[in-house]
Amino acid sequence: MIFAAASLVAVPASLDLGWDEAVYVSQHGNHAPPAFMSAPRARGVTLLVWPVASWLDSTVALRLFLTVTAAASLGLAFWVWSRVSRRPGAAAIAAGLYASLWTALFYANAAMPNHYTAMAAVAAVGCFLLTVAEPARPGAYLGLVAALAVAALMRPADAFWLGLPLLAATVAVPAFRRWRLTAAVVAGLVLGGAPWAVEAELRYGGLLERIRQAGHVQGGTRLQFSLGHVISTLDGPILCRPCGSPVRWPAVLWWLALAVLVPLAVRAAHRAGMARTAWLPFVIAAAMAFPYLFLIGYSAPRFLLPTYAVALACTIPGLAALFSTAVDQRRRVVAAVVALGFAGHLAIQAGILHHVVAEQVRSRGDWTRLVQTLRSHGVRPPCVISGHEAIPIAYYAGCRALEDRGYNRNASTAQLRQAAATGRFALLVKGSAPPDWARDWHRIPVPNLTTSGWEVCLPQRPATAPK
């Protein structure tokens, strides 16, 4: 409940939907035609928001619903982990540390998959370790299947990097029950990934072709060093593509703390006879971070939420064991250092969150003002919008978004020209001239935006005249 309350205080429930949220919500909502779902996207979030989005056109109601689901998933995931570590207090502290991250708080009421992937990863690792420790428990196997299915339904690529170490870990399990664990891991991944695979066959020409297109949308997946990009987004922006933000060192302290705490926790877990509960989560956390550190050339701070969640799950119980072995004087010193460090951590995270929320309120307010300009010039449903940031603006205008270039290409130039000739159509440009086929259109500057250079280009047709 504290997590939910903190999120609602820091991130207003009235905050307009972001770009990705508009894509997911529009699939079931009545506000606008369904937005284009590019190859990497999965249907997990669309299913998550369906109970509200299909009935109510209310951002506040949707965000309140998502806050409840985010808090419930946090409690469930770390409850599973408390059964593994046998230290309920340590699991609660791990959950609290995760919940203190600005990224977790910002996305708690968001229609985005990363928090749910993170909680599914924590639950999956916990259930896996429970099946190893108590093989007679059928509930642990069912929990493992369910957690992996949720992860794959939300983000199939993340689920792959979660499932791979789990499959490898079954080698260390006695042969007579290895097949059950392997079957549970495979079943969870298949169940959750099936909708993505079926859609690949129906819309993308096959699974391999969809994977290829997904890699193209992500700028090409190849071995590259993206650590600098990841670090530069630790305090925002929420997406850098391309990445050119400077590194602000207070935000990096969180990583430095993890770099110290994880080895200490693994050592303490070894001493306490809990090595398995430390090493497996550590390997999985590293595996889930690998594609974002070494395979793609851009970054978003939400990408590492699963890594943080799993790393904290194994870190805190190990540190608790280390703390319990300290003598009285040393324990007081350690407690003081930890309290001071946590206070500083909260201050840094709160400052970043305040800055990010303010930036998003301003930038999403620009979309609202652009929609007002469109409506004042007769661009009303049914209508088509193309150009810069067309997808979220089209959602708020109640229009369909068509693109003939970029990562969200879903139409040809000929189709755009046909739409412009036959109905209400607007082309959005920012800091550049319109394409050749729209050079003679009416160009309307949009004032009072936080960023300059926006223009609405309208074809010279009566269909776009004010009514």
GROMACS .gro file of C-alpha atoms in nm:
model
  467
    1MET     CA    1   0.000   0.000   0.000
    2ILE     CA    2   0.290   0.236   0.069
    3PHE     CA    3   0.419   0.171  -0.283
    4ALA     CA    4   0.079   0.253  -0.433
    5ALA     CA    5   0.034   0.565  -0.223
    6ALA     CA    6   0.385   0.694  -0.298
    7SER     CA    7   0.334   0.641  -0.668
    8LEU     CA    8   0.003   0.825  -0.673
    9VAL     CA    9   0.149   1.115  -0.477
   10ALA     CA   10   0.453   1.145  -0.704
   11VAL     CA   11   0.289   1.065  -1.038
   12PRO     CA   12  -0.057   1.220  -1.081
   13ALA     CA   13  -0.326   0.981  -1.194
   14SER     CA   14  -0.435   1.248  -1.440
   15LEU     CA   15  -0.103   1.234  -1.629
   16ASP     CA   16  -0.181   1.186  -1.997
   17LEU     CA   17  -0.084   0.856  -2.153
   18GLY     CA   18   0.264   0.833  -2.301
   19TRP     CA   19   0.352   0.715  -2.652
   20ASP     CA   20   0.375   0.343  -2.573
   21GLU     CA   21   0.076   0.358  -2.342
   22ALA     CA   22  -0.136   0.508  -2.620
   23VAL     CA   23  -0.041   0.216  -2.844
   24TYR     CA   24  -0.140  -0.045  -2.586
   25VAL     CA   25  -0.457   0.123  -2.459
   26SER     CA   26  -0.588   0.200  -2.808
   27GLN     CA   27  -0.607  -0.172  -2.890
   28HIS     CA   28  -0.917  -0.208  -2.670
   29GLY     CA   29  -1.021   0.150  -2.601
   30ASN     CA   30  -1.291   0.352  -2.775
   31HIS     CA   31  -1.105   0.683  -2.780
   32ALA     CA   32  -0.924   0.629  -3.109
   33PRO     CA   33  -0.861   0.360  -3.373
   34PRO     CA   34  -0.607   0.095  -3.270
   35ALA     CA   35  -0.252   0.223  -3.314
   36PHE     CA   36   0.008   0.030  -3.507
   37MET     CA   37   0.174  -0.246  -3.301
   38SER     CA   38   0.533  -0.280  -3.422
   39ALA     CA   39   0.703  -0.620  -3.432
   40PRO     CA   40   0.870  -0.615  -3.085
   41ARG     CA   41   0.550  -0.535  -2.897
   42ALA     CA   42   0.352  -0.805  -2.720
   43ARG     CA   43  -0.011  -0.823  -2.611
   44GLY     CA   44   0.043  -0.856  -2.237
   45VAL     CA   45  -0.025  -0.492  -2.153
   46THR     CA   46  -0.327  -0.477  -2.384
   47LEU     CA   47  -0.478  -0.767  -2.189
   48LEU     CA   48  -0.386  -0.601  -1.859
   49VAL     CA   49  -0.568  -0.276  -1.942
   50TRP     CA   50  -0.864  -0.442  -2.117
   51PRO     CA   51  -1.097  -0.453  -1.812
   52VAL     CA   52  -1.085  -0.074  -1.783
   53ALA     CA   53  -0.995   0.051  -2.131
   54SER     CA   54  -1.276  -0.141  -2.300
   55TRP     CA   55  -1.538   0.016  -2.071
   56LEU     CA   56  -1.415   0.357  -1.961
   57ASP     CA   57  -1.245   0.638  -2.150
   58SER     CA   58  -1.079   0.765  -1.833
   59THR     CA   59  -0.707   0.802  -1.779
   60VAL     CA   60  -0.758   0.849  -1.404
   61ALA     CA   61  -0.958   0.527  -1.369
   62LEU     CA   62  -0.700   0.338  -1.573
   63ARG     CA   63  -0.408   0.466  -1.366
   64LEU     CA   64  -0.583   0.386  -1.038
   65PHE     CA   65  -0.650   0.032  -1.162
   66LEU     CA   66  -0.288  -0.011  -1.272
   67THR     CA   67  -0.161   0.119  -0.938
   68VAL     CA   68  -0.357  -0.155  -0.762
   69THR     CA   69  -0.230  -0.426  -0.998
   70ALA     CA   70   0.129  -0.302  -0.967
   71ALA     CA   71   0.115  -0.303  -0.587
   72ALA     CA   72  -0.049  -0.647  -0.581
   73SER     CA   73   0.215  -0.794  -0.813
   74LEU     CA   74   0.491  -0.645  -0.596
   75GLY     CA   75   0.348  -0.804  -0.283
   76LEU     CA   76   0.291  -1.141  -0.448
   77ALA     CA   77   0.636  -1.163  -0.607
   78PHE     CA   78   0.829  -1.083  -0.291
   79TRP     CA   79   0.598  -1.301  -0.080
   80VAL     CA   80   0.716  -1.592  -0.295
   81TRP     CA   81   1.073  -1.485  -0.231
   82SER     CA   82   1.013  -1.472   0.144
   83ARG     CA   83   0.931  -1.842   0.126
   84VAL     CA   84   1.272  -1.902  -0.033
   85SER     CA   85   1.490  -1.694   0.195
   86ARG     CA   86   1.293  -1.785   0.508
   87ARG     CA   87   1.349  -1.426   0.615
   88PRO     CA   88   1.017  -1.244   0.557
   89GLY     CA   89   1.168  -0.920   0.686
   90ALA     CA   90   1.452  -0.938   0.435
   91ALA     CA   91   1.209  -0.996   0.148
   92ALA     CA   92   1.004  -0.697   0.262
   93ILE     CA   93   1.318  -0.481   0.270
   94ALA     CA   94   1.408  -0.596  -0.081
   95ALA     CA   95   1.058  -0.506  -0.199
   96GLY     CA   96   1.086  -0.168  -0.029
   97LEU     CA   97   1.419  -0.094  -0.195
   98TYR     CA   98   1.280  -0.183  -0.534
   99ALA     CA   99   0.974   0.032  -0.463
  100SER     CA  100   1.200   0.324  -0.369
  101LEU     CA  101   1.347   0.346  -0.720
  102TRP     CA  102   1.213   0.637  -0.920
  103THR     CA  103   1.169   0.409  -1.220
  104ALA     CA  104   0.948   0.168  -1.026
  105LEU     CA  105   0.738   0.452  -0.884
  106PHE     CA  106   0.702   0.627  -1.219
  107TYR     CA  107   0.581   0.313  -1.395
  108ALA     CA  108   0.363   0.182  -1.111
  109ASN     CA  109   0.049   0.335  -1.264
  110ALA     CA  110   0.166   0.309  -1.625
  111ALA     CA  111   0.032   0.086  -1.900
  112MET     CA  112   0.379  -0.054  -1.958
  113PRO     CA  113   0.517  -0.409  -1.930
  114ASN     CA  114   0.848  -0.369  -1.746
  115HIS     CA  115   0.729  -0.370  -1.384
  116TYR     CA  116   0.521  -0.681  -1.445
  117THR     CA  117   0.811  -0.852  -1.618
  118ALA     CA  118   1.025  -0.766  -1.315
  119MET     CA  119   0.775  -0.911  -1.071
  120ALA     CA  120   0.728  -1.220  -1.286
  121ALA     CA  121   1.106  -1.268  -1.286
  122VAL     CA  122   1.126  -1.246  -0.906
  123ALA     CA  123   0.837  -1.490  -0.867
  124ALA     CA  124   0.980  -1.729  -1.127
  125VAL     CA  125   1.321  -1.747  -0.959
  126GLY     CA  126   1.156  -1.791  -0.621
  127CYS     CA  127   0.930  -2.071  -0.742
  128PHE     CA  128   1.222  -2.242  -0.915
  129LEU     CA  129   1.424  -2.244  -0.594
  130LEU     CA  130   1.119  -2.367  -0.400
  131THR     CA  131   1.081  -2.663  -0.635
  132VAL     CA  132   1.446  -2.750  -0.578
  133ALA     CA  133   1.419  -2.722  -0.200
  134GLU     CA  134   1.074  -2.881  -0.169
  135PRO     CA  135   1.012  -3.096  -0.479
  136ALA     CA  136   0.686  -3.237  -0.344
  137ARG     CA  137   0.513  -2.896  -0.365
  138PRO     CA  138   0.299  -2.886  -0.683
  139GLY     CA  139   0.212  -2.522  -0.616
  140ALA     CA  140   0.571  -2.416  -0.676
  141TYR     CA  141   0.569  -2.579  -1.019
  142LEU     CA  142   0.241  -2.412  -1.108
  143GLY     CA  143   0.376  -2.079  -0.982
  144LEU     CA  144   0.685  -2.121  -1.199
  145VAL     CA  145   0.473  -2.186  -1.507
  146ALA     CA  146   0.247  -1.890  -1.433
  147ALA     CA  147   0.532  -1.648  -1.364
  148LEU     CA  148   0.719  -1.738  -1.682
  149ALA     CA  149   0.396  -1.716  -1.882
  150VAL     CA  150   0.336  -1.363  -1.752
  151ALA     CA  151   0.693  -1.261  -1.836
  152ALA     CA  152   0.664  -1.399  -2.189
  153LEU     CA  153   0.322  -1.243  -2.239
  154MET     CA  154   0.459  -0.903  -2.138
  155ARG     CA  155   0.803  -0.907  -2.303
  156PRO     CA  156   0.900  -1.222  -2.493
  157ALA     CA  157   1.264  -1.117  -2.532
  158ASP     CA  158   1.305  -1.058  -2.158
  159ALA     CA  159   1.139  -1.393  -2.089
  160PHE     CA  160   1.398  -1.562  -2.312
  161TRP     CA  161   1.685  -1.419  -2.107
  162LEU     CA  162   1.500  -1.518  -1.789
  163GLY     CA  163   1.428  -1.872  -1.903
  164LEU     CA  164   1.771  -1.949  -2.044
  165PRO     CA  165   1.957  -1.953  -1.707
  166LEU     CA  166   1.668  -2.140  -1.547
  167LEU     CA  167   1.694  -2.414  -1.808
  168ALA     CA  168   2.070  -2.427  -1.758
  169ALA     CA  169   2.019  -2.451  -1.381
  170THR     CA  170   1.811  -2.767  -1.417
  171VAL     CA  171   2.136  -2.950  -1.496
  172ALA     CA  172   2.230  -2.922  -1.128
  173VAL     CA  173   1.902  -3.081  -1.020
  174PRO     CA  174   1.887  -3.459  -0.961
  175ALA     CA  175   1.786  -3.640  -1.279
  176PHE     CA  176   1.467  -3.794  -1.137
  177ARG     CA  177   1.302  -3.452  -1.103
  178ARG     CA  178   1.497  -3.257  -1.364
  179TRP     CA  179   1.239  -3.332  -1.631
  180ARG     CA  180   0.959  -3.178  -1.423
  181LEU     CA  181   1.151  -2.854  -1.376
  182THR     CA  182   1.249  -2.843  -1.743
  183ALA     CA  183   0.889  -2.909  -1.845
  184ALA     CA  184   0.763  -2.632  -1.615
  185VAL     CA  185   1.009  -2.376  -1.754
  186VAL     CA  186   0.935  -2.468  -2.115
  187ALA     CA  187   0.558  -2.477  -2.053
  188GLY     CA  188   0.559  -2.129  -1.901
  189LEU     CA  189   0.760  -1.978  -2.186
  190VAL     CA  190   0.548  -2.150  -2.450
  191LEU     CA  191   0.215  -2.053  -2.292
  192GLY     CA  192   0.314  -1.689  -2.257
  193GLY     CA  193   0.492  -1.666  -2.590
  194ALA     CA  194   0.224  -1.843  -2.794
  195PRO     CA  195   0.017  -1.529  -2.872
  196TRP     CA  196   0.329  -1.351  -2.997
  197ALA     CA  197   0.426  -1.652  -3.210
  198VAL     CA  198   0.075  -1.697  -3.352
  199GLU     CA  199   0.055  -1.328  -3.440
  200ALA     CA  200   0.395  -1.364  -3.607
  201GLU     CA  201   0.252  -1.631  -3.837
  202LEU     CA  202  -0.064  -1.435  -3.912
  203ARG     CA  203   0.077  -1.084  -3.959
  204TYR     CA  204   0.453  -1.095  -4.007
  205GLY     CA  205   0.521  -1.391  -4.231
  206GLY     CA  206   0.648  -1.624  -3.961
  207LEU     CA  207   0.829  -1.624  -3.630
  208LEU     CA  208   1.179  -1.574  -3.773
  209GLU     CA  209   1.061  -1.287  -3.989
  210ARG     CA  210   0.901  -1.118  -3.690
  211ILE     CA  211   1.220  -1.158  -3.489
  212ARG     CA  212   1.411  -1.003  -3.780
  213GLN     CA  213   1.168  -0.711  -3.800
  214ALA     CA  214   1.181  -0.666  -3.423
  215GLY     CA  215   1.558  -0.639  -3.444
  216HIS     CA  216   1.525  -0.380  -3.721
  217VAL     CA  217   1.283  -0.171  -3.514
  218GLN     CA  218   1.536  -0.176  -3.231
  219GLY     CA  219   1.802  -0.042  -3.464
  220GLY     CA  220   1.963  -0.381  -3.521
  221THR     CA  221   2.060  -0.628  -3.251
  222ARG     CA  222   2.433  -0.682  -3.268
  223LEU     CA  223   2.718  -0.694  -3.022
  224GLN     CA  224   2.784  -0.339  -2.905
  225PHE     CA  225   2.876  -0.166  -2.582
  226SER     CA  226   2.581   0.039  -2.456
  227LEU     CA  227   2.676   0.085  -2.091
  228GLY     CA  228   2.723   0.458  -2.145
  229HIS     CA  229   2.372   0.490  -2.288
  230VAL     CA  230   2.225   0.302  -1.992
  231ILE     CA  231   2.409   0.516  -1.737
  232SER     CA  232   2.304   0.837  -1.912
  233THR     CA  233   1.936   0.749  -1.858
  234LEU     CA  234   1.960   0.666  -1.488
  235ASP     CA  235   1.804   1.005  -1.413
  236GLY     CA  236   1.603   1.033  -1.734
  237PRO     CA  237   1.503   1.084  -2.007
  238ILE     CA  238   1.259   0.794  -2.009
  239LEU     CA  239   1.391   0.705  -2.355
  240CYS     CA  240   1.707   0.811  -2.533
  241ARG     CA  241   1.718   0.734  -2.902
  242PRO     CA  242   1.974   0.852  -2.993
  243CYS     CA  243   2.145   0.881  -2.658
  244GLY     CA  244   2.327   1.204  -2.592
  245SER     CA  245   2.232   1.289  -2.235
  246PRO     CA  246   2.514   1.373  -1.994
  247VAL     CA  247   2.590   1.144  -1.701
  248ARG     CA  248   2.483   1.296  -1.371
  249TRP     CA  249   2.680   1.127  -1.097
  250PRO     CA  250   2.427   1.125  -0.810
  251ALA     CA  251   2.212   0.888  -1.015
  252VAL     CA  252   2.508   0.653  -1.066
  253LEU     CA  253   2.546   0.602  -0.690
  254TRP     CA  254   2.265   0.346  -0.704
  255TRP     CA  255   2.474   0.131  -0.938
  256LEU     CA  256   2.785   0.178  -0.726
  257ALA     CA  257   2.590   0.062  -0.422
  258LEU     CA  258   2.474  -0.249  -0.607
  259ALA     CA  259   2.829  -0.319  -0.722
  260VAL     CA  260   2.935  -0.331  -0.355
  261LEU     CA  261   2.627  -0.497  -0.209
  262VAL     CA  262   2.588  -0.790  -0.450
  263PRO     CA  263   2.936  -0.943  -0.389
  264LEU     CA  264   2.894  -0.893  -0.015
  265ALA     CA  265   2.555  -1.060  -0.029
  266VAL     CA  266   2.685  -1.357  -0.225
  267ARG     CA  267   2.968  -1.401   0.025
  268ALA     CA  268   2.729  -1.378   0.318
  269ALA     CA  269   2.492  -1.625   0.155
  270HIS     CA  270   2.778  -1.873   0.115
  271ARG     CA  271   2.861  -1.843   0.483
  272ALA     CA  272   2.496  -1.895   0.578
  273GLY     CA  273   2.461  -2.200   0.356
  274MET     CA  274   2.233  -2.012   0.112
  275ALA     CA  275   2.466  -2.005  -0.189
  276ARG     CA  276   2.203  -2.133  -0.432
  277THR     CA  277   1.960  -1.855  -0.341
  278ALA     CA  278   2.227  -1.596  -0.421
  279TRP     CA  279   2.405  -1.726  -0.730
  280LEU     CA  280   2.105  -1.819  -0.943
  281PRO     CA  281   1.930  -1.479  -0.904
  282PHE     CA  282   2.260  -1.301  -0.963
  283VAL     CA  283   2.314  -1.491  -1.290
  284ILE     CA  284   1.955  -1.426  -1.400
  285ALA     CA  285   1.982  -1.055  -1.316
  286ALA     CA  286   2.297  -1.034  -1.528
  287ALA     CA  287   2.137  -1.230  -1.812
  288MET     CA  288   1.833  -1.003  -1.823
  289ALA     CA  289   2.058  -0.696  -1.834
  290PHE     CA  290   2.279  -0.839  -2.110
  291PRO     CA  291   2.073  -0.740  -2.418
  292TYR     CA  292   2.033  -0.383  -2.292
  293LEU     CA  293   2.401  -0.346  -2.216
  294PHE     CA  294   2.548  -0.523  -2.518
  295LEU     CA  295   2.293  -0.576  -2.798
  296ILE     CA  296   2.098  -0.255  -2.864
  297GLY     CA  297   2.218   0.097  -2.929
  298TYR     CA  298   1.968   0.296  -2.725
  299SER     CA  299   1.831   0.284  -2.372
  300ALA     CA  300   1.542   0.348  -2.137
  301PRO     CA  301   1.570   0.329  -1.758
  302ARG     CA  302   1.269   0.095  -1.736
  303PHE     CA  303   1.456  -0.176  -1.928
  304LEU     CA  304   1.656  -0.273  -1.618
  305LEU     CA  305   1.366  -0.300  -1.372
  306PRO     CA  306   1.376  -0.684  -1.389
  307THR     CA  307   1.751  -0.680  -1.323
  308TYR     CA  308   1.710  -0.455  -1.020
  309ALA     CA  309   1.422  -0.658  -0.877
  310VAL     CA  310   1.597  -0.995  -0.906
  311ALA     CA  311   1.930  -0.856  -0.783
  312LEU     CA  312   1.766  -0.705  -0.475
  313ALA     CA  313   1.581  -1.028  -0.401
  314CYS     CA  314   1.911  -1.209  -0.353
  315THR     CA  315   2.107  -0.917  -0.209
  316ILE     CA  316   1.901  -0.830   0.097
  317PRO     CA  317   1.872  -1.179   0.254
  318GLY     CA  318   2.248  -1.225   0.219
  319LEU     CA  319   2.319  -0.889   0.377
  320ALA     CA  320   2.078  -0.969   0.658
  321ALA     CA  321   2.279  -1.283   0.728
  322LEU     CA  322   2.600  -1.077   0.725
  323PHE     CA  323   2.449  -0.820   0.960
  324SER     CA  324   2.331  -1.088   1.202
  325THR     CA  325   2.688  -1.219   1.242
  326ALA     CA  326   2.836  -0.880   1.329
  327VAL     CA  327   2.924  -0.802   1.690
  328ASP     CA  328   2.735  -0.529   1.875
  329GLN     CA  329   2.970  -0.237   1.810
  330ARG     CA  330   3.019  -0.324   1.445
  331ARG     CA  331   2.647  -0.378   1.405
  332ARG     CA  332   2.572  -0.027   1.523
  333VAL     CA  333   2.823   0.119   1.279
  334VAL     CA  334   2.683  -0.085   0.990
  335ALA     CA  335   2.328   0.016   1.084
  336ALA     CA  336   2.423   0.384   1.089
  337VAL     CA  337   2.599   0.365   0.754
  338VAL     CA  338   2.304   0.180   0.599
  339ALA     CA  339   2.052   0.430   0.739
  340LEU     CA  340   2.254   0.727   0.612
  341GLY     CA  341   2.300   0.567   0.272
  342PHE     CA  342   1.931   0.484   0.241
  343ALA     CA  343   1.832   0.839   0.334
  344GLY     CA  344   2.062   0.972   0.062
  345HIS     CA  345   1.925   0.719  -0.181
  346LEU     CA  346   1.567   0.829  -0.113
  347ALA     CA  347   1.660   1.194  -0.160
  348ILE     CA  348   1.828   1.125  -0.494
  349GLN     CA  349   1.545   0.907  -0.623
  350ALA     CA  350   1.280   1.159  -0.514
  351GLY     CA  351   1.465   1.440  -0.689
  352ILE     CA  352   1.495   1.244  -1.013
  353LEU     CA  353   1.129   1.140  -1.000
  354HIS     CA  354   1.012   1.497  -0.947
  355HIS     CA  355   1.218   1.614  -1.246
  356VAL     CA  356   1.100   1.332  -1.474
  357VAL     CA  357   0.733   1.381  -1.386
  358ALA     CA  358   0.758   1.756  -1.449
  359GLU     CA  359   0.919   1.691  -1.789
  360GLN     CA  360   0.649   1.443  -1.885
  361VAL     CA  361   0.369   1.675  -1.776
  362ARG     CA  362   0.516   1.946  -2.001
  363SER     CA  363   0.585   1.727  -2.303
  364ARG     CA  364   0.249   1.550  -2.292
  365GLY     CA  365   0.083   1.887  -2.250
  366ASP     CA  366   0.233   1.979  -2.587
  367TRP     CA  367   0.039   1.693  -2.744
  368THR     CA  368  -0.283   1.833  -2.598
  369ARG     CA  369  -0.210   2.178  -2.741
  370LEU     CA  370  -0.130   2.026  -3.079
  371VAL     CA  371  -0.464   1.844  -3.074
  372GLN     CA  372  -0.639   2.173  -2.995
  373THR     CA  373  -0.474   2.329  -3.300
  374LEU     CA  374  -0.581   2.035  -3.516
  375ARG     CA  375  -0.941   2.058  -3.400
  376SER     CA  376  -0.952   2.434  -3.450
  377HIS     CA  377  -0.867   2.369  -3.816
  378GLY     CA  378  -1.127   2.100  -3.869
  379VAL     CA  379  -0.921   1.787  -3.813
  380ARG     CA  380  -1.174   1.576  -3.626
  381PRO     CA  381  -1.269   1.208  -3.633
  382PRO     CA  382  -1.275   1.034  -3.868
  383CYS     CA  383  -0.932   1.160  -3.961
  384VAL     CA  384  -0.574   1.054  -4.034
  385ILE     CA  385  -0.254   1.201  -3.889
  386SER     CA  386   0.100   1.140  -4.005
  387GLY     CA  387   0.445   1.277  -3.933
  388HIS     CA  388   0.641   1.359  -3.619
  389GLU     CA  389   0.503   1.185  -3.306
  390ALA     CA  390   0.188   1.103  -3.498
  391ILE     CA  391   0.092   0.800  -3.289
  392PRO     CA  392   0.026   0.968  -2.951
  393ILE     CA  393  -0.115   1.283  -3.107
  394ALA     CA  394  -0.349   1.080  -3.326
  395TYR     CA  395  -0.466   0.892  -3.018
  396TYR     CA  396  -0.561   1.212  -2.837
  397ALA     CA  397  -0.721   1.355  -3.151
  398GLY     CA  398  -0.925   1.038  -3.201
  399CYS     CA  399  -0.760   0.985  -3.540
  400ARG     CA  400  -0.579   0.703  -3.713
  401ALA     CA  401  -0.199   0.730  -3.738
  402LEU     CA  402  -0.030   0.638  -4.068
  403GLU     CA  403   0.345   0.647  -4.128
  404ASP     CA  404   0.536   0.586  -4.449
  405ARG     CA  405   0.880   0.590  -4.288
  406GLY     CA  406   1.059   0.510  -3.963
  407TYR     CA  407   1.014   0.228  -3.715
  408ASN     CA  408   0.634   0.256  -3.716
  409ARG     CA  409   0.585   0.241  -4.092
  410ASN     CA  410   0.241   0.102  -4.166
  411ALA     CA  411   0.153   0.264  -4.499
  412SER     CA  412   0.305   0.368  -4.830
  413THR     CA  413   0.343   0.724  -4.947
  414ALA     CA  414   0.074   0.658  -5.205
  415GLN     CA  415  -0.166   0.556  -4.928
  416LEU     CA  416  -0.090   0.875  -4.737
  417ARG     CA  417  -0.160   1.088  -5.043
  418GLN     CA  418  -0.483   0.900  -5.101
  419ALA     CA  419  -0.591   0.959  -4.741
  420ALA     CA  420  -0.506   1.328  -4.775
  421ALA     CA  421  -0.711   1.354  -5.094
  422THR     CA  422  -1.022   1.184  -4.961
  423GLY     CA  423  -1.067   1.288  -4.597
  424ARG     CA  424  -0.951   1.491  -4.302
  425PHE     CA  425  -0.575   1.466  -4.287
  426ALA     CA  426  -0.290   1.643  -4.108
  427LEU     CA  427   0.086   1.611  -4.140
  428LEU     CA  428   0.300   1.705  -3.839
  429VAL     CA  429   0.652   1.837  -3.885
  430LYS     CA  430   0.902   1.964  -3.635
  431GLY     CA  431   1.214   2.156  -3.726
  432SER     CA  432   1.207   2.043  -4.088
  433ALA     CA  433   1.026   2.096  -4.415
  434PRO     CA  434   0.739   1.869  -4.518
  435PRO     CA  435   0.803   1.606  -4.786
  436ASP     CA  436   0.789   1.709  -5.151
  437TRP     CA  437   0.432   1.587  -5.197
  438ALA     CA  438   0.311   1.823  -4.923
  439ARG     CA  439   0.523   2.130  -5.000
  440ASP     CA  440   0.227   2.336  -5.122
  441TRP     CA  441   0.004   2.261  -4.821
  442HIS     CA  442  -0.106   2.512  -4.561
  443ARG     CA  443   0.162   2.529  -4.289
  444ILE     CA  444   0.032   2.637  -3.949
  445PRO     CA  445   0.285   2.708  -3.671
  446VAL     CA  446   0.181   2.584  -3.328
  447PRO     CA  447   0.261   2.837  -3.053
  448ASN     CA  448   0.301   2.800  -2.677
  449LEU     CA  449   0.479   2.464  -2.683
  450THR     CA  450   0.773   2.371  -2.462
  451THR     CA  451   0.973   2.288  -2.776
  452SER     CA  452   0.966   2.507  -3.085
  453GLY     CA  453   0.952   2.424  -3.452
  454TRP     CA  454   0.617   2.242  -3.465
  455GLU     CA  455   0.395   2.294  -3.768
  456VAL     CA  456   0.066   2.140  -3.875
  457CYS     CA  457   0.047   2.090  -4.252
  458LEU     CA  458  -0.301   2.065  -4.402
  459PRO     CA  459  -0.388   1.979  -4.762
  460GLN     CA  460  -0.567   2.250  -4.953
  461ARG     CA  461  -0.901   2.072  -4.954
  462PRO     CA  462  -1.246   2.169  -4.831
  463ALA     CA  463  -1.252   1.846  -4.628
  464THR     CA  464  -1.009   1.997  -4.379
  465ALA     CA  465  -1.185   2.332  -4.349
  466PRO     CA  466  -1.328   2.423  -4.008
  467LYS     CA  467  -1.685   2.315  -3.951
   0.00000   0.00000   0.00000
